[in-house]
Coordinates of C-alpha atoms and ligand atoms in Angstrom, one line a residue:
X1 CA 41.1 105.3 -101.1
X2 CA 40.1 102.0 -99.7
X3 CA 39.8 101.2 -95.9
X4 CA 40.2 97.6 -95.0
X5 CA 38.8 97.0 -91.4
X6 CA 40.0 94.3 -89.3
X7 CA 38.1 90.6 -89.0
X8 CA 37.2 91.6 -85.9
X9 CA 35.5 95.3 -86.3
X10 CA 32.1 95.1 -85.4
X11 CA 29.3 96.9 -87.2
X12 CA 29.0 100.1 -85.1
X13 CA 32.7 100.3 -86.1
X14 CA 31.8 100.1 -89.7
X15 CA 28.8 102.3 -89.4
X16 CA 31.4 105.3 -87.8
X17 CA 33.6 104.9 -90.5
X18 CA 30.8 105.5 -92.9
X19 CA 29.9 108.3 -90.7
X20 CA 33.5 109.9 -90.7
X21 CA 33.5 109.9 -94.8
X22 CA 30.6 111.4 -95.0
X23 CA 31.8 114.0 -92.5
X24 CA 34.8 114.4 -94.9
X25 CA 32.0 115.2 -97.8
X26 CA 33.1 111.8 -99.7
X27 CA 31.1 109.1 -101.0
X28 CA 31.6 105.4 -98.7
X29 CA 31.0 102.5 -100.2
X30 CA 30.7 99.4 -98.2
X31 CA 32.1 96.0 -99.3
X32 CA 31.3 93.3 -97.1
X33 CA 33.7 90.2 -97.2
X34 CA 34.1 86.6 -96.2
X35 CA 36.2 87.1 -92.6
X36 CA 36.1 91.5 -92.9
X37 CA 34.4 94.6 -94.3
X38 CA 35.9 97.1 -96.9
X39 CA 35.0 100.1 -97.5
X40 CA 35.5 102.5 -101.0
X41 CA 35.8 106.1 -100.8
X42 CA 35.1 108.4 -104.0
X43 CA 34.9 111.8 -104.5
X44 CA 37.8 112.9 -102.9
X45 CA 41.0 114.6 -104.8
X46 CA 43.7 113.4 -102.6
X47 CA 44.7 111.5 -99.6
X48 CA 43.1 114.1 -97.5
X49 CA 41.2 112.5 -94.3
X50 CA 43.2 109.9 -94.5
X51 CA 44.6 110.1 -90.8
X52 CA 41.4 110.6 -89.4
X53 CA 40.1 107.7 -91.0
X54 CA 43.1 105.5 -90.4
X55 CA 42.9 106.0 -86.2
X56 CA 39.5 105.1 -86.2
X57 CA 38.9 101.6 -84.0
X58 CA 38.0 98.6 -85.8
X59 CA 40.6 100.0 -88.8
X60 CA 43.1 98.2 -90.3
X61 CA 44.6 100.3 -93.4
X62 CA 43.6 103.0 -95.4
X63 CA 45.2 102.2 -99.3
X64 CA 45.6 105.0 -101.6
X65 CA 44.4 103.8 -104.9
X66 CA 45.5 106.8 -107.3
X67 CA 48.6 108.6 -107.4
X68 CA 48.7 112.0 -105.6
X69 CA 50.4 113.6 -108.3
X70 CA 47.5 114.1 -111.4
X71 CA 49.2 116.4 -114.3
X72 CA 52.7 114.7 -114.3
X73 CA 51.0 111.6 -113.9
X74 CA 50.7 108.9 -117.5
X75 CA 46.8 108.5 -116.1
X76 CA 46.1 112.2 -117.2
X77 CA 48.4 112.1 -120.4
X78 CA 49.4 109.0 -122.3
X79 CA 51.8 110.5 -124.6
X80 CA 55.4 111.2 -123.5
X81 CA 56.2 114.5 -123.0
X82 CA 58.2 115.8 -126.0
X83 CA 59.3 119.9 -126.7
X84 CA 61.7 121.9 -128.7
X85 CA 64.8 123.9 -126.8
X86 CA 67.2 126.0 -128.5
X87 CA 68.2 124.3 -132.1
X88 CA 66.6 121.3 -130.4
X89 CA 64.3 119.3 -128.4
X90 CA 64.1 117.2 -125.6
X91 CA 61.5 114.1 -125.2
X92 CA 60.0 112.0 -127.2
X93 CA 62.0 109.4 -128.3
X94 CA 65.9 111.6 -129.2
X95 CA 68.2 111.6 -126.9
X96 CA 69.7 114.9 -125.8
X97 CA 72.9 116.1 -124.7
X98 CA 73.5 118.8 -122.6
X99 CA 77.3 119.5 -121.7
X100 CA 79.6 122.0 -120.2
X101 CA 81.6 122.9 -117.2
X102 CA 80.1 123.2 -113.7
X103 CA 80.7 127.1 -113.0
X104 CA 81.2 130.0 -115.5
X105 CA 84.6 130.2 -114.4
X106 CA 85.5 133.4 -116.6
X107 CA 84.2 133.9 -120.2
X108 CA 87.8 132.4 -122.0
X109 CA 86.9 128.9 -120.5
X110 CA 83.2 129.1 -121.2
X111 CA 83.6 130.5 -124.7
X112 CA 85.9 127.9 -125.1
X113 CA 84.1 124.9 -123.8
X114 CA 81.1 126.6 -126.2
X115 CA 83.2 126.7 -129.3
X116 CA 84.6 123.1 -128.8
X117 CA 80.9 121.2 -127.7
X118 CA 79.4 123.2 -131.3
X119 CA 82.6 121.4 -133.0
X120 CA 80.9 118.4 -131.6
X121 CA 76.8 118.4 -132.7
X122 CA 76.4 119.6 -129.0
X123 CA 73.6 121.8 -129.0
X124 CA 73.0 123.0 -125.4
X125 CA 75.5 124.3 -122.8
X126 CA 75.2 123.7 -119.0
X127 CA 77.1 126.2 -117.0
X128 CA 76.4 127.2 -113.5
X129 CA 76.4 131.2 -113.0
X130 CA 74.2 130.5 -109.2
X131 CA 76.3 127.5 -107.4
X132 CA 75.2 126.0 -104.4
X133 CA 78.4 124.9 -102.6
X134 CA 78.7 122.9 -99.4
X135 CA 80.6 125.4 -97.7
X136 CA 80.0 129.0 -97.5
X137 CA 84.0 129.7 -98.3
X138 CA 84.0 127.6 -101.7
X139 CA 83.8 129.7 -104.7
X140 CA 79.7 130.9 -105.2
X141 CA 79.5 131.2 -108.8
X142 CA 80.4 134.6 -110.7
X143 CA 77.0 135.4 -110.4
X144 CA 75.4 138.1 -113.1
X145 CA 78.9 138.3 -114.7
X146 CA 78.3 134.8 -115.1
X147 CA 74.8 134.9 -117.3
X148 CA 76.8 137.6 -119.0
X149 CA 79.4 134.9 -120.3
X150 CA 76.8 132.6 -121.2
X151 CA 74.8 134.8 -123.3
X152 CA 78.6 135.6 -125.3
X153 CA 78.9 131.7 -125.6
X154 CA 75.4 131.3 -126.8
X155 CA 75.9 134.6 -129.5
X156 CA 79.4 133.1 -130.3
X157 CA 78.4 129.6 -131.2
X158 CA 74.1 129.6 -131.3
X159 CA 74.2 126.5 -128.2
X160 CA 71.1 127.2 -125.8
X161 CA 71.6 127.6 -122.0
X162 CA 71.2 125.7 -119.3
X163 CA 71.7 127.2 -115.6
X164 CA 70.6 127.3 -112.2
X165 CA 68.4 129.1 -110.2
X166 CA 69.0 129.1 -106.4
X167 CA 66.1 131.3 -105.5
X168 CA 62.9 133.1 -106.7
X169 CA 64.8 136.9 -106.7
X170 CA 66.9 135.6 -109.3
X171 CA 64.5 133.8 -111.4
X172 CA 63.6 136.9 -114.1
X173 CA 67.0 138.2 -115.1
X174 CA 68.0 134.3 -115.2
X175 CA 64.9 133.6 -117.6
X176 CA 66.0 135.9 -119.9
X177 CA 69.6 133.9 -120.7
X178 CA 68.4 130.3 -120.4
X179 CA 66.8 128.3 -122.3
X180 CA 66.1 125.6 -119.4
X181 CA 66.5 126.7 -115.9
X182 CA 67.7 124.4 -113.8
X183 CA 66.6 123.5 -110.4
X184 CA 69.6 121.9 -108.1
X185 CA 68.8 118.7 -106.0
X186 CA 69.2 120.7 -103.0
X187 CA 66.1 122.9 -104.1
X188 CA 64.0 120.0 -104.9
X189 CA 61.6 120.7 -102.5
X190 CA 62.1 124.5 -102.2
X191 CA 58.3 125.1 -102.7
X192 CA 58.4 129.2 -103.2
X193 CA 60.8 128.1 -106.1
X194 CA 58.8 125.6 -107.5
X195 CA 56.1 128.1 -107.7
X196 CA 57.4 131.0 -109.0
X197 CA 58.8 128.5 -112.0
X198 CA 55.1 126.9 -112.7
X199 CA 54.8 130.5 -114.1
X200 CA 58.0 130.5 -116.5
X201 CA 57.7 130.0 -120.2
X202 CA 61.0 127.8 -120.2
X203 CA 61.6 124.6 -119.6
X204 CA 62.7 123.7 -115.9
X205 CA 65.0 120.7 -115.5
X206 CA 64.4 119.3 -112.1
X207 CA 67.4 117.5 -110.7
X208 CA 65.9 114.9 -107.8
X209 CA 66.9 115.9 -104.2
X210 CA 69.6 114.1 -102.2
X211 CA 67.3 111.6 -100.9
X212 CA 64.2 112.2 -102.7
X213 CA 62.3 109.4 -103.7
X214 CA 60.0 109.1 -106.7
X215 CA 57.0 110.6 -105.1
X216 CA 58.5 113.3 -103.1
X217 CA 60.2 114.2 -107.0
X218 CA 57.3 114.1 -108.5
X219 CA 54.9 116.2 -106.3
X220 CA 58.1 118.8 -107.0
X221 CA 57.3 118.1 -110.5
X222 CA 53.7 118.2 -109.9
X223 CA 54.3 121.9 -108.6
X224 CA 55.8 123.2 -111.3
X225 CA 53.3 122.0 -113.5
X226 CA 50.1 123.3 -111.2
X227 CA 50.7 126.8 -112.4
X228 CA 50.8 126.2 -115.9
X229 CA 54.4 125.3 -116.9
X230 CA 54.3 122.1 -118.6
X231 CA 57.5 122.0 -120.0
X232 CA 59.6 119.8 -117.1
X233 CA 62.1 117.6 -117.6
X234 CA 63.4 115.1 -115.0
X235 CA 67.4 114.8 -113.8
X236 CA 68.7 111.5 -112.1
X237 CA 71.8 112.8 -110.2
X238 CA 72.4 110.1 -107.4
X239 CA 71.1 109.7 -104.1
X240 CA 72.8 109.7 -100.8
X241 CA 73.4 105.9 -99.9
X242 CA 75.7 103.9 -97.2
X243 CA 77.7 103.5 -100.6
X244 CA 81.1 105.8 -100.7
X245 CA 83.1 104.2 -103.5
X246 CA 80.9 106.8 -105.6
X247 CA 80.2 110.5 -104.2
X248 CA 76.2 109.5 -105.0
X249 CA 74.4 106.2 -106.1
X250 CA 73.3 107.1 -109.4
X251 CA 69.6 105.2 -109.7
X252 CA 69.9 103.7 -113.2
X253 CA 67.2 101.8 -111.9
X254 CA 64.4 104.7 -111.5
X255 CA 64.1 105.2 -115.9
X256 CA 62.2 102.6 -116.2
X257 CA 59.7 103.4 -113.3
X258 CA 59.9 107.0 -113.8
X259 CA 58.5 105.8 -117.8
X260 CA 55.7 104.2 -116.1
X261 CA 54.5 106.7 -113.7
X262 CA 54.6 109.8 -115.8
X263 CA 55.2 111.4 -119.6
X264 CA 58.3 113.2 -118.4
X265 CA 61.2 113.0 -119.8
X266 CA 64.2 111.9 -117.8
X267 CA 67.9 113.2 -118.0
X268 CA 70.8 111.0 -116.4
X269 CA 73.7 113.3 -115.1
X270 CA 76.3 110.7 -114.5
X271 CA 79.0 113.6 -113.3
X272 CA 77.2 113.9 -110.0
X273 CA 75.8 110.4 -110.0
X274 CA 80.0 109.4 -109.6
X275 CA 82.0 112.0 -109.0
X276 CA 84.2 110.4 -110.8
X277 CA 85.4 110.9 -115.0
X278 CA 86.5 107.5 -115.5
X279 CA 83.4 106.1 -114.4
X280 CA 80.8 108.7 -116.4
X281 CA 81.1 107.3 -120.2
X282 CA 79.7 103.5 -118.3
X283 CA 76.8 105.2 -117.0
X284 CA 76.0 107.2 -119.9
X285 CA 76.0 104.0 -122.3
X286 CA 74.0 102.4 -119.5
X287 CA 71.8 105.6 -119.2
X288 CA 70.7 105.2 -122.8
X289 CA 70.8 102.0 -122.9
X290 CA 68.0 102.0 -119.9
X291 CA 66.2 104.3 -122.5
X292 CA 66.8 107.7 -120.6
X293 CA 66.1 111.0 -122.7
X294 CA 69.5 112.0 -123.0
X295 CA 72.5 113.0 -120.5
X296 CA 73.7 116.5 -118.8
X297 CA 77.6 116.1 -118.4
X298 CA 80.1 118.3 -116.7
X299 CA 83.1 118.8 -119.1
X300 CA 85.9 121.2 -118.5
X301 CA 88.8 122.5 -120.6
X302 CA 91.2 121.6 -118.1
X303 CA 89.3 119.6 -115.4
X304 CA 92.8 119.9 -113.0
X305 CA 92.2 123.5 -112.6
X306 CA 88.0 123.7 -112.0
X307 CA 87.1 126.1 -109.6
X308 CA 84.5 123.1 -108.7
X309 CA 83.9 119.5 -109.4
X310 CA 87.0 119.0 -111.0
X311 CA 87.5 115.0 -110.9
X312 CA 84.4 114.4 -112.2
X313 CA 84.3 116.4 -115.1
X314 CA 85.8 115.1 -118.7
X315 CA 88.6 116.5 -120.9
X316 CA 87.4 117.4 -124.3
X317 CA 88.9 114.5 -125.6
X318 CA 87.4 111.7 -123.3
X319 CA 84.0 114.1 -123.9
X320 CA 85.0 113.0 -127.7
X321 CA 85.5 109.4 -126.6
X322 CA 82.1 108.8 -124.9
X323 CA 79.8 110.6 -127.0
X324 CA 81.3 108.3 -130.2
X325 CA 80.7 105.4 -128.1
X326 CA 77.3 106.1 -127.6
X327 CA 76.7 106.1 -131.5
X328 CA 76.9 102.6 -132.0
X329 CA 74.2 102.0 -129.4
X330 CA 72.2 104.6 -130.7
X331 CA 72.1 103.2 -134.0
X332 CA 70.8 100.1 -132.6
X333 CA 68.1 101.2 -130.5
X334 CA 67.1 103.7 -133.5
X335 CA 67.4 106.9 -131.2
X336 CA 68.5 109.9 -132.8
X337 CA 71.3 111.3 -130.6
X338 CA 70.5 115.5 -130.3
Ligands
PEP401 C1 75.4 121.0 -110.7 O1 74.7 120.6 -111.7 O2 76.6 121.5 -110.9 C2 74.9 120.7 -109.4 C3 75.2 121.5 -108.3 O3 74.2 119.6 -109.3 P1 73.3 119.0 -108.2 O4 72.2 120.0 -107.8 O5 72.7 117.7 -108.8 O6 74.2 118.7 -107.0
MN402 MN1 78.7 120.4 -110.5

């Protein structure tokens, strides 16, 4: 950290500034200026002190010079993050594609879905068994019978898993079907969860929260990572924005900063991101084009009829459409599509 002082602080000011770090048991180190005094800080881990710094007279700002997040940060680890799931891997230069309806409606659609995404070179299936719903009266998710379905569709056609986990009880019966866990954007910041996933040996796809900004996403991150779980993978999904021609504003923009800030790799799920199917195959030639890691997609056998998010989810045929437009792009940018 770096406190600035104001031109006018006086040196008694500075002095108890000095005095206050050392109180913290950091290192001060004082910069004098032309018109006002600085003053370096090392030896501390984090913004901690930082208040009781900052309220001191004479202070004009305390700047945070390094990130608060250290593991998922690209200071601690240069290379991007890159790992194998299922028949493939995520990271690292491919992009992956993870497809498949919402909920596990009943094991004829997901089987069916399964069957049809294989036909395609799809390798993992989403599917949520655990759905967190707006309103308590919507349809939950099937629950156990749910990850039951899944594992069929995995034995029936070899795709890897993807679903969500709503809460820490649930975590160790749904380890044992998924080959990533996800984590919804309304448990971003649910901290027990977090934890207890730090301490899984599968990947956990984090989506960000409803208004989560990069930081607050990738402390989340950062807690998943603390307990030894490095295997994290980042999931664009919209924010919440005055914009309501789109059920979220899908943040296009946040690949390229999320590239710079850390070695994760970074999923675009352009189904919640719209709400809308005629508007997902734009985003996901935009998301790779932005140089995401790959996409998660909601398709449905017969969207009309989905238990939940319906209108946004694609037919297999438009799900046909868009991933052959995406080859051409590949091809240019030299991106394998997995
Ligand atoms: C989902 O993937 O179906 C879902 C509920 O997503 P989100 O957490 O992004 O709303
Ligand atoms: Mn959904």
């Amino acid at each position: 950290m770096l406190v600035v002082m104001t031109p006018q602080a006086t040196p008694q000011q500075v002095e108890d500034v000095v005095k206050r770090i050392r109180e913290l048991g950091f290192t001060p180190h004082v910069i004098p200026g032309a018109t006002r005094t600085a003053i370096g800080i090392t030896g501390n881990r984090g913004p901690e002190g930082r208040e009781s710094i900052a309220t001191l007279p004479g202070v004009l700002d305390v700047i945070r010079v390094t990130s608060p997040y250290k593991l998922v940060s690209r200071e601690t680890h240069t290379e991007p993050t890159a790992f194998p799931v299922a028949a493939t891997r995520v990271g690292g230069g491919g992009f992956t594609l993870i497809a498949g309806p919402c909920s596990v409606e009943n094991e004829k659609m997901i089987v069916e879905t399964a069957v049809y995404l294989a036909a395609q070179g799809v390798k993992l299936l989403r599917g949520g068994a655990y759905k967190p719903r707006t309103s308590p009266y919507s349809f939950q998710g099937l629950g156990e019978e749910g990850l039951r379905y899944l594992d069929k569709a995995r034995r029936e056609t070899g795709l890897g898993i993807v679903t969500e986990v709503m809460d820490v009880e649930n975590v160790a019966r749904i380890e044992e079907v998924a080959d990533i866990i996800q984590v919804g954007a309304r448990n971003m910041q649910n901290y027990p969860l977090l934890r207890r996933l730090s301490l899984t040996r599968k990947p956990v796809l984090l989506k960000r929260g409803l208004a989560g900004t990069l930081e607050e996403w990738l402390m989340a991150a950062e807690y998943i990572m603390s307990g030894g779980n490095r295997q994290v993978i980042l999931c664009e999904r919209g924010v919440r924005t005055f914009a309501d021609h789109t059920r979220n504003t899908l943040d296009l923009s946040i690949i390229p900063v999320v590239r710079k800030y850390t070695h994760l790799p970074i999923l675009i799920d352009p189904s919640h991101g719209t709400g809308k199917a005629e508007y997902v195959p734009s985003m996901s030639l935009a998301s790779l084009a932005a140089g995401a890691d790959g996409l998660i997609v909601e398709v449905h056998p017969d969207p009309q009829r989905a238990v939940s998010d319906g209108p946004q989810s694609l037919t297999f045929d438009a799900f046909s459409r868009m991933s052959a437009s995406l080859r051409p792009i590949a091809e240019v940018m030299r991106v394998p599509i997995l």
